[in-house]
mmCIF file of C-alpha atoms in Angstrom:
data_model
loop_
_atom_site.group_PDB
_atom_site.id
_atom_site.type_symbol
_atom_site.label_atom_id
_atom_site.label_comp_id
_atom_site.label_asym_id
_atom_site.label_seq_id
_atom_site.Cartn_x
_atom_site.Cartn_y
_atom_site.Cartn_z
ATOM 1 C CA MET A 8 195.957 145.706 31.207
ATOM 2 C CA LYS A 9 196.631 149.439 29.926
ATOM 3 C CA VAL A 10 194.696 150.176 25.846
ATOM 4 C CA LEU A 11 195.203 152.746 23.661
ATOM 5 C CA VAL A 12 192.677 153.502 21.182
ATOM 6 C CA VAL A 13 193.480 155.542 17.997
ATOM 7 C CA ASP A 14 190.988 157.364 15.859
ATOM 8 C CA ASP A 15 190.117 160.696 14.381
ATOM 9 C CA SER A 16 186.273 159.956 15.161
ATOM 10 C CA MET A 17 185.455 160.522 18.578
ATOM 11 C CA VAL A 18 182.802 158.545 18.276
ATOM 12 C CA MET A 19 184.645 155.072 16.896
ATOM 13 C CA ARG A 20 187.246 156.134 19.566
ATOM 14 C CA LYS A 21 183.827 155.744 22.172
ATOM 15 C CA VAL A 22 182.663 152.827 20.167
ATOM 16 C CA LEU A 23 185.896 151.060 20.471
ATOM 17 C CA VAL A 24 185.826 151.785 24.502
ATOM 18 C CA GLY A 25 182.988 150.277 24.415
ATOM 19 C CA ALA A 26 183.789 147.220 22.901
ATOM 20 C CA LEU A 27 186.796 147.100 25.677
ATOM 21 C CA SER A 28 184.731 148.042 28.452
ATOM 22 C CA ARG A 29 182.598 144.610 27.287
ATOM 23 C CA ALA A 30 186.067 142.804 27.042
ATOM 24 C CA GLN A 31 186.732 143.740 31.001
ATOM 25 C CA ILE A 32 188.615 146.668 29.958
ATOM 26 C CA THR A 33 188.992 150.060 31.181
ATOM 27 C CA ASP A 34 192.399 151.712 31.489
ATOM 28 C CA VAL A 35 191.922 153.387 27.900
ATOM 29 C CA ASP A 36 193.924 156.189 26.406
ATOM 30 C CA GLN A 37 193.013 157.924 23.116
ATOM 31 C CA ALA A 38 194.391 159.934 20.364
ATOM 32 C CA GLY A 39 193.409 161.611 17.700
ATOM 33 C CA ASP A 40 195.840 160.503 15.131
ATOM 34 C CA GLY A 41 199.037 159.253 14.215
ATOM 35 C CA VAL A 42 201.337 161.735 15.934
ATOM 36 C CA GLU A 43 199.714 162.384 19.347
ATOM 37 C CA ALA A 44 199.565 157.670 19.169
ATOM 38 C CA VAL A 45 203.711 157.771 18.850
ATOM 39 C CA LYS A 46 204.168 160.416 21.177
ATOM 40 C CA ALA A 47 201.197 158.247 23.754
ATOM 41 C CA VAL A 48 203.488 155.531 23.234
ATOM 42 C CA GLY A 49 206.964 157.329 23.676
ATOM 43 C CA LYS A 50 205.190 158.456 27.476
ATOM 44 C CA THR A 51 203.257 154.974 28.756
ATOM 45 C CA GLN A 52 203.402 151.742 28.337
ATOM 46 C CA TYR A 53 200.738 150.286 26.569
ATOM 47 C CA ASP A 54 199.954 146.395 26.081
ATOM 48 C CA LEU A 55 197.452 146.942 23.451
ATOM 49 C CA ILE A 56 196.801 149.580 20.637
ATOM 50 C CA LEU A 57 193.836 149.821 18.440
ATOM 51 C CA MET A 58 194.971 152.039 15.631
ATOM 52 C CA ASP A 59 192.735 153.605 12.604
ATOM 53 C CA TRP A 60 194.098 154.185 9.336
ATOM 54 C CA ASN A 61 193.064 157.028 7.633
ATOM 55 C CA MET A 62 193.679 160.114 10.001
ATOM 56 C CA PRO A 63 195.087 163.571 9.592
ATOM 57 C CA ASN A 64 198.847 164.547 10.329
ATOM 58 C CA MET A 65 199.859 160.952 10.419
ATOM 59 C CA LEU A 66 198.482 158.220 8.875
ATOM 60 C CA GLY A 67 197.790 154.935 11.508
ATOM 61 C CA ILE A 68 200.290 152.775 9.145
ATOM 62 C CA ASP A 69 203.074 155.179 9.515
ATOM 63 C CA ALA A 70 202.165 155.111 13.406
ATOM 64 C CA ILE A 71 202.723 151.555 13.108
ATOM 65 C CA LYS A 72 206.040 151.785 11.820
ATOM 66 C CA ALA A 73 207.102 154.426 13.953
ATOM 67 C CA ILE A 74 206.323 152.922 16.948
ATOM 68 C CA ARG A 75 208.243 149.459 16.141
ATOM 69 C CA ALA A 76 211.252 151.109 14.890
ATOM 70 C CA ALA A 77 211.130 152.751 18.575
ATOM 71 C CA GLY A 78 211.267 149.456 19.322
ATOM 72 C CA HIS A 79 207.867 148.618 20.846
ATOM 73 C CA SER A 80 206.465 145.163 20.409
ATOM 74 C CA MET A 81 202.625 145.531 22.185
ATOM 75 C CA PRO A 82 200.057 144.014 20.162
ATOM 76 C CA ILE A 83 198.406 146.298 17.657
ATOM 77 C CA ILE A 84 195.256 146.092 15.882
ATOM 78 C CA MET A 85 194.062 148.149 13.239
ATOM 79 C CA VAL A 86 190.564 149.181 13.031
ATOM 80 C CA THR A 87 189.703 150.599 9.721
ATOM 81 C CA THR A 88 187.281 151.297 6.850
ATOM 82 C CA GLU A 89 190.901 149.900 4.620
ATOM 83 C CA ALA A 90 189.706 146.620 3.422
ATOM 84 C CA GLU A 91 191.624 145.901 0.007
ATOM 85 C CA LYS A 92 194.179 143.044 0.725
ATOM 86 C CA ALA A 93 196.944 145.130 -0.801
ATOM 87 C CA ARG A 94 196.009 147.517 2.540
ATOM 88 C CA VAL A 95 195.576 144.139 4.702
ATOM 89 C CA ILE A 96 199.357 143.057 3.688
ATOM 90 C CA ASP A 97 201.150 146.328 3.967
ATOM 91 C CA ALA A 98 199.625 146.472 7.364
ATOM 92 C CA LEU A 99 200.491 143.428 8.420
ATOM 93 C CA LYS A 100 204.045 144.149 6.916
ATOM 94 C CA ALA A 101 204.406 147.447 8.765
ATOM 95 C CA GLY A 102 203.703 145.860 12.321
ATOM 96 C CA ALA A 103 200.082 145.366 12.832
ATOM 97 C CA THR A 104 199.495 142.532 14.881
ATOM 98 C CA ASN A 105 195.198 141.754 13.496
ATOM 99 C CA TYR A 106 193.229 143.766 11.277
ATOM 100 C CA VAL A 107 189.507 144.704 11.626
ATOM 101 C CA ILE A 108 187.369 145.939 8.597
ATOM 102 C CA LYS A 109 184.583 148.660 9.687
ATOM 103 C CA PRO A 110 181.870 148.094 9.359
ATOM 104 C CA PHE A 111 182.245 145.406 11.838
ATOM 105 C CA GLU A 112 179.284 143.578 14.849
ATOM 106 C CA PRO A 113 179.972 144.872 18.350
ATOM 107 C CA SER A 114 180.579 140.980 19.315
ATOM 108 C CA THR A 115 183.313 140.717 16.429
ATOM 109 C CA ILE A 116 185.589 143.782 17.657
ATOM 110 C CA VAL A 117 185.355 142.197 21.289
ATOM 111 C CA SER A 118 186.289 138.566 20.141
ATOM 112 C CA LYS A 119 189.288 140.007 18.375
ATOM 113 C CA ILE A 120 190.263 141.786 21.345
ATOM 114 C CA GLN A 121 190.162 139.011 23.498
ATOM 115 C CA GLU A 122 191.556 136.780 20.913
ATOM 116 C CA VAL A 123 194.621 139.022 20.815
ATOM 117 C CA VAL A 124 194.834 139.756 24.264
ATOM 118 C CA ALA A 125 194.965 136.242 25.478
ATOM 119 C CA LYS A 126 197.673 135.273 22.542
ATOM 120 C CA SER A 127 199.437 138.110 23.838
ATOM 121 C CA LYS A 128 199.246 136.789 27.596
ATOM 122 C CA GLY A 129 199.794 133.500 26.567
ATOM 123 C CA GLU A 130 203.904 134.728 25.072
ATOM 124 C CA GLY A 131 204.819 136.721 27.773
ATOM 125 C CA MET B 25 178.692 156.962 -15.236
ATOM 126 C CA GLN B 26 177.036 153.724 -15.486
ATOM 127 C CA VAL B 27 173.977 152.904 -12.962
ATOM 128 C CA GLU B 28 175.205 149.880 -11.803
ATOM 129 C CA TYR B 29 178.120 151.990 -10.021
ATOM 130 C CA ILE B 30 176.086 152.641 -7.232
ATOM 131 C CA ASN B 31 175.814 149.030 -6.151
ATOM 132 C CA PRO B 32 178.889 148.890 -3.859
ATOM 133 C CA PHE B 33 177.648 152.054 -2.521
ATOM 134 C CA ILE B 34 174.674 150.179 -1.728
ATOM 135 C CA GLU B 35 175.675 147.175 -0.443
ATOM 136 C CA SER B 36 177.818 148.978 1.975
ATOM 137 C CA VAL B 37 175.054 150.978 3.434
ATOM 138 C CA TYR B 38 173.351 147.661 3.986
ATOM 139 C CA GLU B 39 175.898 146.026 5.518
ATOM 140 C CA LEU B 40 176.723 149.640 7.822
ATOM 141 C CA PHE B 41 173.109 149.226 8.900
ATOM 142 C CA SER B 42 173.029 145.111 9.518
ATOM 143 C CA THR B 43 176.163 145.390 11.971
ATOM 144 C CA MET B 44 177.012 148.494 13.854
ATOM 145 C CA LEU B 45 173.796 150.405 13.681
ATOM 146 C CA GLY B 46 171.314 147.068 14.108
ATOM 147 C CA ALA B 47 168.858 148.235 11.821
ATOM 148 C CA LYS B 48 166.979 147.657 8.737
ATOM 149 C CA VAL B 49 166.742 149.754 5.619
ATOM 150 C CA GLN B 50 165.292 149.523 2.104
ATOM 151 C CA ARG B 51 166.372 151.495 -0.483
ATOM 152 C CA ASN B 52 163.753 153.513 -2.351
ATOM 153 C CA LYS B 53 164.335 154.250 -6.237
ATOM 154 C CA LEU B 54 167.362 155.205 -8.071
ATOM 155 C CA GLY B 55 168.015 158.629 -10.484
ATOM 156 C CA LEU B 56 170.592 160.350 -12.271
ATOM 157 C CA SER B 57 170.170 163.982 -11.434
ATOM 158 C CA SER B 58 172.623 166.434 -12.875
ATOM 159 C CA GLY B 59 170.586 169.689 -10.695
ATOM 160 C CA PRO B 60 171.531 170.300 -7.055
ATOM 161 C CA SER B 61 171.112 168.465 -4.189
ATOM 162 C CA ASN B 62 168.140 168.438 -2.166
ATOM 163 C CA PRO B 63 168.713 170.120 0.855
ATOM 164 C CA ARG B 64 169.349 168.043 4.028
ATOM 165 C CA ASP B 65 170.071 169.299 7.688
ATOM 166 C CA ILE B 66 173.496 167.405 7.358
ATOM 167 C CA MET B 67 175.572 165.943 4.831
ATOM 168 C CA ALA B 68 179.057 164.111 4.811
ATOM 169 C CA LEU B 69 181.195 164.003 1.116
ATOM 170 C CA ILE B 70 183.865 162.332 0.781
ATOM 171 C CA GLY B 71 186.214 161.700 -2.301
ATOM 172 C CA LEU B 72 188.002 159.013 -4.082
ATOM 173 C CA SER B 73 191.444 159.070 -6.403
ATOM 174 C CA GLY B 74 193.227 156.200 -7.662
ATOM 175 C CA VAL B 75 191.943 153.671 -10.668
ATOM 176 C CA ALA B 76 188.097 155.590 -9.442
ATOM 177 C CA CYS B 77 187.385 159.193 -8.932
ATOM 178 C CA GLY B 78 184.841 160.685 -7.881
ATOM 179 C CA THR B 79 182.333 161.748 -4.539
ATOM 180 C CA VAL B 80 180.150 159.893 -2.554
ATOM 181 C CA ALA B 81 177.484 162.221 -0.459
ATOM 182 C CA LEU B 82 175.097 161.237 2.370
ATOM 183 C CA SER B 83 172.322 163.409 3.497
ATOM 184 C CA PHE B 84 170.185 163.474 6.699
ATOM 185 C CA PRO B 85 167.407 165.545 8.058
ATOM 186 C CA ALA B 86 167.965 165.936 11.790
ATOM 187 C CA SER B 87 166.285 162.883 13.275
ATOM 188 C CA THR B 88 167.553 160.557 11.489
ATOM 189 C CA ALA B 89 171.354 161.704 12.355
ATOM 190 C CA LEU B 90 170.394 161.663 15.867
ATOM 191 C CA ASN B 91 168.668 158.457 15.807
ATOM 192 C CA VAL B 92 171.943 156.956 13.992
ATOM 193 C CA VAL B 93 174.472 158.796 16.739
ATOM 194 C CA ASN B 94 172.713 157.677 19.546
ATOM 195 C CA LYS B 95 172.109 154.303 18.052
ATOM 196 C CA LEU B 96 176.256 153.929 17.794
ATOM 197 C CA LEU B 97 176.475 155.488 21.172
ATOM 198 C CA GLY B 98 174.044 154.305 23.069
ATOM 199 C CA THR B 99 172.931 158.010 23.938
ATOM 200 C CA GLU B 100 169.575 159.908 23.950
ATOM 201 C CA ASN B 101 171.218 162.945 22.532
ATOM 202 C CA ARG B 102 168.636 165.687 20.935
ATOM 203 C CA VAL B 103 170.949 168.173 20.591
ATOM 204 C CA MET B 104 172.684 169.000 16.732
ATOM 205 C CA ASP B 105 176.139 169.121 17.725
ATOM 206 C CA ASP B 106 179.766 167.849 16.812
ATOM 207 C CA THR B 107 179.160 164.860 17.872
ATOM 208 C CA VAL B 108 176.652 164.187 15.450
ATOM 209 C CA SER B 109 179.001 165.605 12.823
ATOM 210 C CA ASP B 110 181.561 163.191 13.632
ATOM 211 C CA ALA B 111 179.085 160.108 13.578
ATOM 212 C CA ILE B 112 177.960 161.344 9.936
ATOM 213 C CA ALA B 113 181.834 161.672 8.770
ATOM 214 C CA GLU B 114 182.771 157.594 10.011
ATOM 215 C CA VAL B 115 179.680 156.758 8.615
ATOM 216 C CA VAL B 116 180.287 157.973 5.087
ATOM 217 C CA ASN B 117 184.116 157.020 5.730
ATOM 218 C CA ILE B 118 182.799 153.717 6.457
ATOM 219 C CA VAL B 119 180.081 153.377 3.300
ATOM 220 C CA ALA B 120 182.750 154.697 0.841
ATOM 221 C CA GLY B 121 185.905 152.719 2.168
ATOM 222 C CA SER B 122 183.750 149.322 2.152
ATOM 223 C CA ALA B 123 182.111 149.685 -1.547
ATOM 224 C CA LYS B 124 185.728 151.013 -2.687
ATOM 225 C CA ALA B 125 186.687 147.856 -1.893
ATOM 226 C CA ARG B 126 183.668 145.761 -3.662
ATOM 227 C CA ILE B 127 184.389 147.986 -6.914
ATOM 228 C CA ASN B 128 187.764 146.286 -7.181
ATOM 229 C CA ASP B 129 186.735 142.940 -5.441
ATOM 230 C CA GLY B 130 189.369 143.862 -3.291
ATOM 231 C CA ASP B 131 191.860 142.245 -4.930
ATOM 232 C CA GLY B 132 192.809 145.304 -7.607
ATOM 233 C CA PRO B 133 194.951 148.433 -7.092
ATOM 234 C CA VAL B 134 193.857 150.088 -4.054
ATOM 235 C CA ILE B 135 191.398 153.751 -4.190
ATOM 236 C CA ASP B 136 192.747 155.789 -1.666
ATOM 237 C CA LEU B 137 190.058 158.044 -0.012
ATOM 238 C CA SER B 138 189.843 161.771 1.209
ATOM 239 C CA LEU B 139 189.020 162.649 4.911
ATOM 240 C CA PRO B 140 185.437 163.037 5.034
ATOM 241 C CA THR B 141 183.607 166.568 5.146
ATOM 242 C CA ILE B 142 180.683 168.095 6.755
ATOM 243 C CA VAL B 143 178.351 170.459 5.874
ATOM 244 C CA ARG B 144 175.517 171.374 8.924
ATOM 245 C CA GLY B 145 172.548 173.528 8.330
ATOM 246 C CA ASN B 146 168.904 173.586 6.005
ATOM 247 C CA SER B 147 169.638 176.352 3.417
ATOM 248 C CA PHE B 148 172.593 175.075 2.090
ATOM 249 C CA SER B 149 172.424 174.393 -1.509
ATOM 250 C CA VAL B 150 175.282 172.171 -3.546
ATOM 251 C CA ASP B 151 176.039 172.759 -6.920
ATOM 252 C CA TYR B 152 178.620 170.085 -8.935
ATOM 253 C CA PRO B 153 180.017 170.902 -11.853
ATOM 254 C CA SER B 154 177.709 171.311 -15.056
ATOM 255 C CA LYS B 155 178.964 168.404 -17.237
ATOM 256 C CA SER B 156 178.877 165.768 -13.797
ATOM 257 C CA LYS B 157 176.073 163.085 -13.681
ATOM 258 C CA TRP B 158 174.879 161.995 -10.204
ATOM 259 C CA LEU B 159 173.467 158.428 -9.457
ATOM 260 C CA GLU B 160 171.087 159.140 -6.315
ATOM 261 C CA VAL B 161 168.832 157.006 -4.062
ATOM 262 C CA SER B 162 166.905 157.525 -1.036
ATOM 263 C CA PHE B 163 166.684 154.857 1.742
ATOM 264 C CA GLU B 164 164.107 154.211 4.379
ATOM 265 C CA SER B 165 165.332 153.204 7.593
ATOM 266 C CA GLU B 166 164.694 152.055 11.006
ATOM 267 C CA LEU B 167 166.117 155.348 11.445
ATOM 268 C CA GLY B 168 164.705 157.588 9.647
ATOM 269 C CA PRO B 169 165.509 158.342 5.843
ATOM 270 C CA PHE B 170 168.473 159.571 3.917
ATOM 271 C CA SER B 171 169.901 159.891 0.510
ATOM 272 C CA MET B 172 172.696 159.099 -1.027
ATOM 273 C CA ARG B 173 174.435 160.641 -3.939
ATOM 274 C CA VAL B 174 177.676 159.128 -5.774
ATOM 275 C CA THR B 175 179.663 160.372 -8.725
ATOM 276 C CA PHE B 176 182.836 158.265 -9.952
ATOM 277 C CA GLN B 177 184.312 157.565 -13.443
ATOM 278 C CA MET B 178 186.617 154.579 -13.397
ATOM 279 C CA GLU B 179 190.259 154.945 -14.923
ATOM 280 C CA LYS B 180 190.698 154.059 -18.389
ATOM 281 C CA PRO B 181 192.877 150.761 -19.065
ATOM 282 C CA LYS B 182 196.470 152.020 -20.015
ATOM 283 C CA GLY B 183 196.367 152.126 -23.847
ATOM 284 C CA ASP B 184 192.905 152.652 -24.471
ATOM 285 C CA LYS B 185 192.592 155.947 -26.178
ATOM 286 C CA ALA B 186 188.938 155.800 -25.869
#
């Protein structure tokens, strides 16, 4: 399983890479904004993306729209401080598969990753 | 600015500490301030816009900032470097983001956040517009002391000429 972690915070990327490691996922690439994420998805086949919302250059939601418009169907978990219902709805409409609100318990993000991965494998 | 406006931000600090940092935190007295902030070693500021417009600032001594980073990453960093700035920026982002959803019960008009700004060093002074009033609260935590300042205004309902 190959995963792309997208967040402008290097520290948050490390936190998420650690969570992926606890879910036995170690093949992980990182991107610092939406533009880098879209470029990475154009070059590499990912099985899962963890996507922040507020980032410079391109917001996470716009990156999701671009990735879906390019025909990619891998699960995308939005991991963000944006907790309003309107934001969640916008993200799901844009193509996010699931949504995790910061701050989160380490166990929450791990179980969410495992849940999305299991569902993805079941569908595949 | 009403004193209770700071409560969502305090609740967000508590939630951050209980979830991602796994540390106890306790607030001290709350005060209204119009003067310059007390200098600390690192300060993170983030702006809110939309139906609530203002700024949130978190200030940390170096020891607390380092403890926060080390708790988040499981490291033993002893140097105030870019990793510390990055972590403190994310902390203020999480506190403000969580608070804005509490302000409108998660169901109202969305409040937008700016990208965070970090000021590092121990000899800076932050001044604010002369008429602005800030709510300030200090905290004691298992990771060390820190403080938070908040100022914002709620947009007046349409048709309200007051």
